[in-house]
Amino acid sequence: MIRILLADDHNLVRRGVRLILEQEPDLTVVAEAADGAEAVQRVRDTEVDLVVLDIAMPRMTGLQAAAEIAQRRDPPKILMLSMHDNEQYFFGALKAGASGYVLKSVADEDLVGACRAAMRGETFLYPGAESTLVRDYLDRLRRGERVPASVLTAREDQVIKLIAEGRSSREIARDLHIALKTVEGHRANILGKLGMRDRVELTRYAIRAGLIEP
């Protein structure tokens, strides 16, 4: 039996997620928490195998709680639960020690599988996070290599923001005071890293990453 701690600041969400989990014969919710700080305390006083944390919670966020829980001598597995389809949050979850990232919108489809994957020592990728960059990041983590603090470099963030705003490569070069070839190089690198093909996909990414307003 997999013993689960469920942390979310909305009682209704906790109730719904609990129903999803406890329909399975090998999953049981043994404790609940309404914020990150309470989740950290529950891990101290309750034997759990897996912690499911909402990312956005008062007092201490899910990412902060995950990082603290992961510091324990024999930490439980951790899954992040979020309403945000956002690569930045996904990378933050992995860096905090989580084994996966599940979107609330598809929790009824993905959460049970994510719990079992985490207990097998596997990383659960939500469907939108299967880009070339994510695969490379996970490969580097497995090899014990240093990983980037964010999805793109600061300069690449600038370039993708301007692309999403409809600027041409020539305009971007002028605004950033760099060569046209440099802009085109950045664009090619961004497309390759994110596993994307065109401006439309880059614009969607920029919205999800909070670089531009939808």
mmCIF file with all atom_site columns, N, CA, C and O in Angstrom, residues 99 135 145:
data_model
loop_
_atom_site.group_PDB
_atom_site.id
_atom_site.type_symbol
_atom_site.label_atom_id
_atom_site.label_alt_id
_atom_site.label_comp_id
_atom_site.label_asym_id
_atom_site.label_entity_id
_atom_site.label_seq_id
_atom_site.pdbx_PDB_ins_code
_atom_site.Cartn_x
_atom_site.Cartn_y
_atom_site.Cartn_z
_atom_site.occupancy
_atom_site.B_iso_or_equiv
_atom_site.pdbx_formal_charge
_atom_site.auth_seq_id
_atom_site.auth_comp_id
_atom_site.auth_asym_id
_atom_site.auth_atom_id
_atom_site.pdbx_PDB_model_num
ATOM 1  N N  . SER A 1 99  ? 9.468  14.136 -8.358  1.00 0.00 ? 99  SER A N  1
ATOM 2  C CA . SER A 1 99  ? 9.594  13.068 -9.351  1.00 0.00 ? 99  SER A CA 1
ATOM 3  C C  . SER A 1 99  ? 8.671  13.283 -10.539 1.00 0.00 ? 99  SER A C  1
ATOM 4  O O  . SER A 1 99  ? 8.674  12.481 -11.473 1.00 0.00 ? 99  SER A O  1
ATOM 5  N N  . ARG A 1 135 ? 13.861 16.495 -22.285 1.00 0.00 ? 135 ARG A N  1
ATOM 6  C CA . ARG A 1 135 ? 14.566 15.217 -22.378 1.00 0.00 ? 135 ARG A CA 1
ATOM 7  C C  . ARG A 1 135 ? 16.056 15.403 -22.080 1.00 0.00 ? 135 ARG A C  1
ATOM 8  O O  . ARG A 1 135 ? 16.664 14.615 -21.360 1.00 0.00 ? 135 ARG A O  1
ATOM 9  N N  . GLU A 1 145 ? 25.126 15.712 -14.111 1.00 0.00 ? 145 GLU A N  1
ATOM 10 C CA . GLU A 1 145 ? 25.736 16.932 -14.626 1.00 0.00 ? 145 GLU A CA 1
ATOM 11 C C  . GLU A 1 145 ? 24.999 18.161 -14.108 1.00 0.00 ? 145 GLU A C  1
ATOM 12 O O  . GLU A 1 145 ? 23.861 18.093 -13.652 1.00 0.00 ? 145 GLU A O  1
#
